[in-house]
CSV table of C-alpha atoms and ligand atoms in Angstrom, one decimal:
chain,number,residue,atom,x,y,z
A,1,MET,CA,86.5,97.2,0.9
A,2,ILE,CA,89.5,94.9,0.8
A,3,LEU,CA,92.8,96.9,0.8
A,4,ASN,CA,95.2,95.6,-1.9
A,5,LYS,CA,98.5,94.8,-0.1
A,6,ALA,CA,100.4,96.3,-3.1
A,7,PHE,CA,99.2,99.8,-2.0
A,8,ILE,CA,100.8,99.1,1.5
A,9,GLU,CA,104.1,97.9,0.0
A,10,GLU,CA,104.3,100.9,-2.4
A,11,SER,CA,103.6,103.3,0.4
A,12,ASN,CA,106.2,101.6,2.7
A,13,GLN,CA,108.7,101.9,-0.1
A,14,SER,CA,108.2,105.6,-0.3
A,15,TYR,CA,108.9,106.0,3.5
A,16,SER,CA,111.5,103.3,3.8
A,17,ALA,CA,114.7,105.4,3.7
A,18,GLU,CA,113.5,107.9,6.3
A,19,HIS,CA,112.1,105.1,8.5
A,20,LYS,CA,115.3,103.0,8.3
A,21,ARG,CA,117.3,106.1,9.5
A,22,ASN,CA,114.9,106.9,12.3
A,23,TYR,CA,114.5,103.2,13.4
A,24,GLU,CA,118.3,102.5,13.5
A,25,PHE,CA,118.8,105.7,15.5
A,26,VAL,CA,116.3,104.8,18.3
A,27,ALA,CA,116.9,101.0,18.1
A,28,GLY,CA,120.5,101.6,18.9
A,29,SER,CA,119.6,103.1,22.3
A,30,VAL,CA,117.1,100.3,23.3
A,31,SER,CA,118.2,97.1,24.9
A,32,LYS,CA,116.5,93.9,23.7
A,33,VAL,CA,114.7,95.8,20.9
A,34,ASP,CA,113.6,92.5,19.3
A,35,GLU,CA,111.7,91.6,22.4
A,36,VAL,CA,110.0,95.0,22.4
A,37,LEU,CA,109.1,94.5,18.7
A,38,LYS,CA,107.6,91.0,19.4
A,39,LYS,CA,105.4,92.3,22.2
A,40,LEU,CA,104.2,95.2,20.0
A,41,ILE,CA,103.3,92.8,17.2
A,42,ASP,CA,101.5,90.4,19.5
A,43,LEU,CA,99.3,93.1,21.2
A,44,GLN,CA,96.0,93.4,19.5
A,45,VAL,CA,93.5,96.2,20.3
A,46,ALA,CA,89.8,95.5,20.0
A,47,ILE,CA,87.8,98.1,18.0
A,48,PRO,CA,84.3,99.0,19.3
A,49,SER,CA,81.5,98.2,16.9
A,50,TRP,CA,79.7,101.2,18.2
A,51,ALA,CA,82.4,103.7,17.2
A,52,LEU,CA,82.7,103.2,13.4
A,53,GLY,CA,80.4,106.1,12.5
A,54,THR,CA,80.3,109.7,13.6
A,55,GLY,CA,79.5,110.3,17.2
A,56,GLY,CA,77.6,113.2,18.6
A,57,THR,CA,76.2,114.8,21.7
A,58,ARG,CA,72.8,116.1,22.7
A,59,PHE,CA,73.8,119.3,21.0
A,60,GLY,CA,74.5,117.9,17.6
A,61,ARG,CA,76.0,115.3,15.3
A,62,PHE,CA,77.9,116.1,12.1
A,63,SER,CA,78.2,113.0,10.0
A,64,GLY,CA,81.1,112.6,7.6
A,65,GLY,CA,79.4,110.1,5.3
A,66,GLY,CA,80.4,106.6,4.1
A,67,GLU,CA,79.4,105.1,7.4
A,68,PRO,CA,78.8,101.3,7.8
A,69,ALA,CA,75.1,100.5,7.5
A,70,ASP,CA,75.3,97.0,9.1
A,71,LEU,CA,77.6,94.6,11.0
A,72,GLU,CA,79.1,93.2,7.8
A,73,GLN,CA,80.2,96.7,6.7
A,74,LYS,CA,81.5,97.3,10.3
A,75,ILE,CA,83.6,94.2,10.1
A,76,GLN,CA,85.0,95.3,6.7
A,77,ASP,CA,86.0,98.7,8.2
A,78,VAL,CA,87.7,97.1,11.2
A,79,GLY,CA,89.3,94.7,8.6
A,80,LEU,CA,90.6,97.8,6.8
A,81,LEU,CA,92.1,99.2,10.0
A,82,HIS,CA,93.8,95.9,10.7
A,83,ALA,CA,95.2,95.6,7.2
A,84,LEU,CA,96.7,99.1,7.7
A,85,ASN,CA,98.1,98.7,11.2
A,86,GLN,CA,98.1,95.0,12.0
A,87,SER,CA,97.2,95.9,15.6
A,88,SER,CA,93.4,95.9,15.4
A,89,GLY,CA,92.7,92.2,15.2
A,90,ALA,CA,89.5,92.1,17.2
A,91,ILE,CA,86.1,93.7,17.4
A,92,SER,CA,83.9,94.2,20.4
A,93,LEU,CA,80.2,94.1,19.7
A,94,HIS,CA,77.4,96.0,21.5
A,95,ILE,CA,74.0,94.2,21.7
A,96,PRO,CA,71.4,95.1,20.4
A,97,TRP,CA,73.2,97.8,18.4
A,98,ASP,CA,75.0,95.0,16.4
A,99,ILE,CA,73.1,91.8,16.7
A,100,PRO,CA,74.7,89.2,14.3
A,101,LYS,CA,71.8,87.9,12.1
A,102,ASP,CA,73.8,84.8,11.1
A,103,ALA,CA,76.6,84.2,13.6
A,104,ASN,CA,78.4,81.7,11.4
A,105,ALA,CA,78.4,84.0,8.4
A,106,ILE,CA,79.6,86.9,10.6
A,107,LYS,CA,82.3,84.7,12.2
A,108,THR,CA,83.5,83.6,8.7
A,109,LEU,CA,83.6,87.2,7.4
A,110,ALA,CA,85.6,88.3,10.5
A,111,THR,CA,88.1,85.4,10.1
A,112,GLN,CA,88.6,86.5,6.4
A,113,HIS,CA,89.6,89.9,7.8
A,114,GLY,CA,91.9,88.4,10.5
A,115,LEU,CA,89.5,89.4,13.2
A,116,LYS,CA,88.4,87.8,16.5
A,117,PHE,CA,85.5,88.8,18.8
A,118,ASP,CA,86.6,90.4,22.1
A,119,ALA,CA,84.1,91.1,24.9
A,120,VAL,CA,80.4,91.4,24.0
A,121,ASN,CA,78.5,94.4,25.6
A,122,SER,CA,75.0,94.3,27.0
A,123,ASN,CA,72.7,97.3,26.9
A,124,THR,CA,70.3,97.9,29.7
A,125,PHE,CA,70.7,101.7,29.6
A,126,GLN,CA,68.2,102.2,26.7
A,127,ASP,CA,64.7,101.0,26.1
A,128,GLN,CA,64.3,99.1,22.8
A,129,PRO,CA,61.2,99.3,20.6
A,130,ASN,CA,58.4,97.0,22.0
A,131,GLN,CA,60.3,96.4,25.3
A,132,ILE,CA,57.8,95.5,28.0
A,133,ASN,CA,59.5,97.2,31.0
A,134,SER,CA,61.4,100.5,30.9
A,135,TYR,CA,64.9,101.0,32.3
A,136,LYS,CA,64.2,104.6,33.1
A,137,PHE,CA,64.8,103.9,36.8
A,138,GLY,CA,67.6,101.4,36.2
A,139,SER,CA,67.9,97.8,35.3
A,140,LEU,CA,69.7,95.3,37.7
A,141,GLN,CA,69.0,97.7,40.6
A,142,HIS,CA,65.4,98.3,39.7
A,143,THR,CA,62.8,98.1,42.5
A,144,ASP,CA,60.5,96.0,40.2
A,145,LYS,CA,61.5,92.4,40.0
A,146,GLU,CA,60.0,92.2,36.5
A,147,VAL,CA,62.5,94.8,35.2
A,148,ARG,CA,65.4,93.1,36.9
A,149,GLN,CA,64.5,89.8,35.4
A,150,GLN,CA,64.1,91.4,31.9
A,151,ALA,CA,67.7,92.8,32.3
A,152,ILE,CA,69.1,89.5,33.5
A,153,LYS,CA,67.5,87.7,30.6
A,154,HIS,CA,69.0,90.2,28.1
A,155,ASN,CA,72.5,89.7,29.6
A,156,ILE,CA,72.2,85.9,29.2
A,157,GLU,CA,71.0,86.3,25.6
A,158,VAL,CA,74.1,88.5,25.0
A,159,ILE,CA,76.3,85.7,26.4
A,160,ASN,CA,74.7,83.2,24.1
A,161,GLN,CA,75.3,85.5,21.1
A,162,GLY,CA,78.9,85.8,22.2
A,163,VAL,CA,79.3,82.1,22.5
A,164,ALA,CA,78.2,81.7,18.9
A,165,LEU,CA,80.9,84.2,17.8
A,166,GLY,CA,83.7,82.7,19.9
A,167,SER,CA,83.8,85.6,22.3
A,168,LYS,CA,84.9,84.7,25.9
A,169,SER,CA,83.6,87.7,28.0
A,170,LEU,CA,80.6,89.9,28.7
A,171,THR,CA,81.1,93.5,29.6
A,172,ILE,CA,78.3,95.0,31.8
A,173,TRP,CA,78.1,98.7,32.1
A,174,LEU,CA,75.1,99.8,34.2
A,175,SER,CA,73.8,103.4,33.9
A,176,ASP,CA,71.8,102.6,37.1
A,177,GLY,CA,71.8,105.2,39.8
A,178,SER,CA,69.8,108.3,40.8
A,179,CYS,CA,69.6,111.9,40.0
A,180,PHE,CA,68.3,113.3,43.3
A,181,PRO,CA,69.1,112.8,47.1
A,182,GLY,CA,66.5,110.5,48.7
A,183,GLN,CA,65.5,109.0,45.3
A,184,LEU,CA,67.3,105.7,45.9
A,185,ASN,CA,68.1,103.5,48.9
A,186,PHE,CA,71.8,102.9,48.2
A,187,ARG,CA,72.0,99.7,50.3
A,188,LYS,CA,68.9,98.1,48.7
A,189,ALA,CA,70.0,99.1,45.2
A,190,TRP,CA,73.4,97.6,45.8
A,191,GLN,CA,71.8,94.3,47.1
A,192,ARG,CA,69.3,94.1,44.1
A,193,THR,CA,72.2,94.7,41.7
A,194,TYR,CA,74.4,92.1,43.3
A,195,GLU,CA,71.6,89.4,43.3
A,196,SER,CA,70.9,90.2,39.7
A,197,LEU,CA,74.6,89.9,38.8
A,198,GLN,CA,74.8,86.6,40.6
A,199,GLN,CA,72.1,85.2,38.3
A,200,ILE,CA,74.0,86.4,35.2
A,201,TYR,CA,77.3,85.0,36.7
A,202,ALA,CA,75.6,81.7,37.2
A,203,ALA,CA,74.8,81.6,33.5
A,204,LEU,CA,78.4,82.1,32.4
A,205,PRO,CA,80.0,79.2,30.4
A,206,GLY,CA,83.0,77.7,32.3
A,207,ASP,CA,85.7,79.5,30.4
A,208,TRP,CA,83.9,82.9,30.2
A,209,LYS,CA,84.5,86.1,32.2
A,210,ILE,CA,82.3,89.0,33.3
A,211,PHE,CA,83.8,92.5,33.1
A,212,LEU,CA,82.0,95.0,35.4
A,213,GLU,CA,82.7,98.5,34.1
A,214,TYR,CA,82.3,101.3,36.6
A,215,LYS,CA,81.5,105.0,35.9
A,216,ALA,CA,81.4,108.0,38.3
A,217,TYR,CA,78.3,109.7,36.7
A,218,GLU,CA,76.1,110.2,33.5
A,219,PRO,CA,73.4,109.5,32.7
A,220,ASN,CA,72.6,109.7,36.4
A,221,PHE,CA,74.0,112.8,38.1
A,222,TYR,CA,73.6,112.2,41.9
A,223,SER,CA,74.6,108.5,42.4
A,224,THR,CA,75.8,105.6,40.2
A,225,THR,CA,75.3,102.1,41.5
A,226,VAL,CA,78.7,100.9,40.1
A,227,ALA,CA,80.4,104.3,40.4
A,228,ASP,CA,84.1,103.6,41.0
A,229,TRP,CA,86.8,100.9,41.1
A,230,GLY,CA,86.1,100.1,44.8
A,231,GLN,CA,82.4,99.5,44.3
A,232,SER,CA,83.1,97.4,41.2
A,233,LEU,CA,85.8,95.4,43.1
A,234,LEU,CA,83.3,94.8,45.9
A,235,TYR,CA,80.9,93.2,43.4
A,236,THR,CA,83.5,91.2,41.5
A,237,SER,CA,85.2,90.0,44.7
A,238,LYS,CA,81.9,88.7,46.0
A,239,LEU,CA,80.8,87.2,42.6
A,240,GLY,CA,83.8,84.9,42.1
A,241,ASN,CA,86.9,84.4,40.2
A,242,LYS,CA,85.3,84.8,36.7
A,243,ALA,CA,84.3,88.4,37.6
A,244,TYR,CA,86.8,91.3,36.9
A,245,THR,CA,86.7,95.1,37.0
A,246,LEU,CA,87.0,97.0,33.6
A,247,VAL,CA,88.7,100.3,33.6
A,248,ASP,CA,87.3,102.9,31.2
A,249,LEU,CA,89.8,105.8,31.3
A,250,GLY,CA,87.0,108.4,31.0
A,251,HIS,CA,85.0,107.1,33.9
A,252,HIS,CA,86.9,108.7,36.8
A,253,LEU,CA,86.4,111.8,38.9
A,254,PRO,CA,88.9,114.6,38.1
A,255,ASN,CA,92.5,113.9,39.1
A,256,ALA,CA,91.9,110.3,40.0
A,257,ASN,CA,95.2,108.3,40.0
A,258,ILE,CA,94.2,105.7,37.4
A,259,GLU,CA,97.7,104.1,37.2
A,260,GLN,CA,97.4,103.4,41.0
A,261,ILE,CA,93.9,101.9,40.5
A,262,VAL,CA,95.3,99.7,37.7
A,263,SER,CA,98.2,98.6,39.9
A,264,LEU,CA,95.9,97.5,42.8
A,265,LEU,CA,93.3,95.8,40.6
A,266,MET,CA,96.2,93.8,39.0
A,267,MET,CA,97.6,93.0,42.4
A,268,GLU,CA,94.2,91.5,43.3
A,269,ASN,CA,94.0,89.5,40.0
A,270,LYS,CA,90.8,91.5,39.3
A,271,LEU,CA,91.8,93.7,36.4
A,272,ALA,CA,89.6,92.8,33.3
A,273,GLY,CA,91.3,95.3,31.0
A,274,PHE,CA,90.5,98.6,29.4
A,275,HIS,CA,88.2,100.9,27.5
A,276,PHE,CA,90.9,103.2,26.2
A,277,ASN,CA,90.1,106.8,25.3
A,278,ASP,CA,91.1,110.3,26.7
A,279,SER,CA,89.3,113.1,28.4
A,280,LYS,CA,89.9,116.6,29.9
A,281,TYR,CA,86.7,117.0,31.8
A,282,GLY,CA,84.1,114.1,31.9
A,283,ASP,CA,83.5,110.9,29.8
A,284,ASP,CA,84.6,112.8,26.7
A,285,ASP,CA,85.6,109.7,24.8
A,286,LEU,CA,88.3,111.5,22.9
A,287,THR,CA,91.2,110.0,20.9
A,288,VAL,CA,93.5,107.9,23.1
A,289,GLY,CA,96.6,110.0,24.1
A,290,SER,CA,95.2,113.2,22.7
A,291,ILE,CA,94.9,115.0,26.0
A,292,ASN,CA,97.1,113.3,28.6
A,293,PRO,CA,99.6,110.9,27.0
A,294,TYR,CA,101.8,111.0,30.1
A,295,GLN,CA,99.0,109.5,32.1
A,296,LEU,CA,98.6,106.8,29.5
A,297,PHE,CA,102.4,106.0,29.7
A,298,LEU,CA,102.2,105.8,33.5
A,299,ILE,CA,99.3,103.4,33.2
A,300,PHE,CA,101.3,101.2,30.9
A,301,ASN,CA,104.3,101.5,33.1
A,302,GLU,CA,102.2,100.0,36.0
A,303,LEU,CA,100.8,97.4,33.6
A,304,VAL,CA,104.2,96.1,32.4
A,305,GLU,CA,105.5,96.1,36.0
A,306,GLY,CA,102.4,94.3,37.4
A,307,MET,CA,102.0,91.8,34.5
A,308,ASP,CA,105.7,90.9,34.7
A,309,ALA,CA,105.5,90.5,38.5
A,310,LYS,CA,102.8,87.9,37.9
A,311,GLY,CA,104.3,86.3,34.8
A,312,MET,CA,101.2,87.3,32.8
A,313,ASN,CA,101.0,87.1,29.0
A,314,HIS,CA,100.7,90.8,28.0
A,315,ALA,CA,98.7,90.2,24.9
A,316,ALA,CA,96.3,87.5,26.1
A,317,ASP,CA,95.7,88.0,29.9
A,318,LEU,CA,94.0,91.4,29.7
A,319,ALA,CA,91.3,92.9,27.4
A,320,TRP,CA,92.7,95.7,25.3
A,321,MET,CA,89.7,97.6,23.9
A,322,ILE,CA,89.0,101.1,22.7
A,323,ASP,CA,85.8,103.0,23.6
A,324,ALA,CA,85.7,106.3,21.9
A,325,SER,CA,83.2,108.6,20.1
A,326,HIS,CA,84.3,110.5,17.0
A,327,ASN,CA,82.4,113.9,16.9
A,328,LEU,CA,84.9,115.7,14.7
A,329,LYS,CA,87.5,113.4,13.3
A,330,ASP,CA,87.0,110.7,10.6
A,331,PRO,CA,86.1,107.6,12.7
A,332,LEU,CA,88.8,105.4,11.0
A,333,GLU,CA,91.5,108.0,11.3
A,334,ASP,CA,90.6,108.6,14.9
A,335,LEU,CA,90.7,104.9,15.7
A,336,MET,CA,94.1,104.5,13.9
A,337,GLN,CA,95.5,107.4,16.0
A,338,SER,CA,94.2,105.8,19.2
A,339,VAL,CA,95.8,102.4,18.4
A,340,GLU,CA,99.1,104.2,17.6
A,341,ALA,CA,98.9,106.1,21.0
A,342,ILE,CA,98.4,102.8,22.8
A,343,MET,CA,101.3,101.2,21.0
A,344,ILE,CA,103.6,104.2,21.8
A,345,ALA,CA,102.7,104.2,25.5
A,346,TYR,CA,103.3,100.4,25.6
A,347,ALA,CA,106.6,100.7,23.8
A,348,GLN,CA,107.8,103.5,26.2
A,349,ALA,CA,106.8,101.4,29.2
A,350,LEU,CA,108.7,98.4,27.8
A,351,ILE,CA,112.0,100.4,27.6
A,352,VAL,CA,111.9,101.7,31.1
A,353,ASN,CA,115.2,100.7,32.9
A,354,LYS,CA,113.3,98.7,35.5
A,355,THR,CA,116.4,97.5,37.5
A,356,ALA,CA,117.5,101.1,38.0
A,357,LEU,CA,113.9,102.2,38.8
A,358,VAL,CA,113.6,99.5,41.5
A,359,GLU,CA,116.9,100.6,43.0
A,360,ALA,CA,115.8,104.2,43.0
A,361,GLN,CA,112.5,103.3,44.7
A,362,ASP,CA,114.2,101.1,47.3
A,363,THR,CA,116.5,104.0,48.1
A,364,ASN,CA,113.7,106.6,48.0
A,365,ASP,CA,115.6,108.5,45.3
A,366,ALA,CA,112.5,110.3,43.8
A,367,ALA,CA,114.5,112.5,41.5
A,368,ARG,CA,116.3,109.5,39.9
A,369,ALA,CA,113.0,107.6,39.6
A,370,GLN,CA,111.4,110.5,37.7
A,371,ASP,CA,114.4,110.8,35.5
A,372,LEU,CA,114.3,107.1,34.6
A,373,LEU,CA,110.6,107.2,33.8
A,374,GLN,CA,110.8,110.4,31.8
A,375,ALA,CA,113.8,109.1,29.9
A,376,ALA,CA,111.6,106.4,28.5
A,377,TYR,CA,108.6,108.7,28.1
A,378,ARG,CA,110.7,111.2,26.2
A,379,THR,CA,112.2,108.6,23.9
A,380,ASP,CA,110.6,108.9,20.4
A,381,VAL,CA,109.5,105.2,20.0
A,382,ARG,CA,107.4,105.9,16.9
A,383,PRO,CA,110.0,104.3,14.6
A,384,ILE,CA,109.9,101.1,16.7
A,385,VAL,CA,106.1,101.0,16.6
A,386,ALA,CA,106.2,101.6,12.9
A,387,GLU,CA,108.9,98.8,12.5
A,388,ALA,CA,106.6,96.4,14.4
A,389,ARG,CA,103.7,97.3,12.0
A,390,VAL,CA,105.8,96.6,8.9
A,391,ARG,CA,107.1,93.3,10.3
A,392,GLY,CA,103.5,92.4,11.0
A,393,GLY,CA,102.6,93.2,7.3
A,394,GLY,CA,101.1,96.7,7.9
A,395,ALA,CA,101.8,100.2,6.7
A,396,LEU,CA,104.6,102.5,8.0
A,397,GLN,CA,102.2,105.5,7.9
A,398,PRO,CA,98.6,104.0,8.1
A,399,VAL,CA,96.7,107.3,8.4
A,400,GLN,CA,98.7,109.0,5.6
A,401,LEU,CA,97.9,106.0,3.4
A,402,PHE,CA,94.2,106.0,4.3
A,403,CYS,CA,94.1,109.7,3.2
A,404,SER,CA,96.3,109.4,0.1
A,405,LEU,CA,94.2,106.4,-1.1
A,406,LYS,CA,91.0,108.6,-0.5
A,407,ILE,CA,89.4,105.6,1.2
A,408,ARG,CA,86.7,107.8,2.9
A,409,GLU,CA,85.8,109.2,-0.4
A,410,GLN,CA,85.5,105.7,-1.8
A,411,LEU,CA,83.3,104.6,1.1
A,412,ILE,CA,81.1,107.7,0.5
A,413,THR,CA,80.8,106.7,-3.2
A,414,GLU,CA,79.9,103.1,-2.2
A,415,ARG,CA,77.6,103.9,0.8
A,416,GLY,CA,76.5,107.5,0.4
A,417,THR,CA,76.2,110.1,3.1
A,418,LYS,CA,72.8,109.3,4.6
A,419,ILE,CA,73.6,106.2,6.6
A,420,ILE,CA,73.8,106.6,10.4
A,421,SER,CA,75.8,103.8,12.0
A,422,THR,CA,74.3,102.2,15.1
A,423,GLY,CA,76.1,103.2,18.3
A,424,LEU,CA,76.8,106.3,20.3
B,1,LRH,C1,79.5,104.1,29.0
B,1,LRH,C2,80.4,103.3,28.1
B,1,LRH,C3,80.2,101.8,28.1
B,1,LRH,C4,79.4,101.5,26.9
B,1,LRH,C5,79.1,102.8,26.3
B,1,LRH,C6,79.1,102.7,24.8
B,1,LRH,O1,79.9,105.4,29.1
B,1,LRH,O2,81.7,103.6,28.3
B,1,LRH,O3,81.4,101.1,28.0
B,1,LRH,O4,78.5,100.6,26.9
B,1,LRH,O5,80.1,103.7,26.8
B,2,MN,MN1,83.3,102.2,28.2
């Protein structure tokens, strides 16, 4: 479905007076607001191809209908999101859930929707039909060389599919680990995983990167072979300068200080980027900013500080990706809310009075430092984020427009209610 731009203009017209009032009020209190707007317009968040249908758990899945049946329809849905918010200009594929049958045709279709291909994801956490060796006891860590070789071969195939699409990075998340004490020799498992990663690293094209995603637990519930940032950094430091550590916000043990982890990974030039989502307990994959928006702000505060300290290009030098699962909300509404939350946290971090904060830190004035951070966090930057969207050609109120145009209903009419989208 191609969204007619006239609908966006008409909708923006209906909100313009209220927006103008709100924008001028907040813009008046923000120094260099045009620089903030430019940075917001430039930042593009990659949408996961595996999260365009209804997600579920082992207890159940309640599909909302109108789900994309294939990669073409998934690109159309991401194209729709991007037309509405002008901040979703990339898609991250998961292989084999979304194998492009004709890479050139898929690339052309994506370009028509203004989309690029961000990192491609391998999958050695599920057994595919007619797969020779099972990943039940892991993949790159497996005690059986045949299984490891099969997993290495799969990752190299995923790189080749990514090359055909113009992607420049491979995300590897390994479910490898153990469920019981004594089941696994941690040292040998680490060594086998490292040697396997070395073979995948050696197959990387010159301008490609590997993103090694860590996760504390699930589906293994005693040990995970890439369980935390330290373990991932150990692998990526030994592998070489094309290997980076990917931070999925939901992959930490309770109360982990994720903003500190982000700051240190950036300091070491080893931060790949993110799988943004939110969670209260485990890897809940909830809407970004829906549970702990202050943590998201603190993460962006460290990102802006760290990237500026290194003269990094905010939009280009890190991978900004969402990884969520929509069990209750409409997948497209959920994704638009997540992109909005990311833009809000980024805008709040951009308006922090950094000179005063550095002075407060240098003088150990903790109260002043908190005031400065929370002054930015408590600033309602939504009109600035909306202004950036409009200047980029998007909708002032994308979710409202999606609902008022009854787009889900139209998708259900087109696609029916029986299709189950590939993914989680
Ligand atoms: C693992 C994970 C990983 C993906 C999968 C879809 O929990 O975050 O990034 O491969 O979700
Ligand atoms: Mn993830």
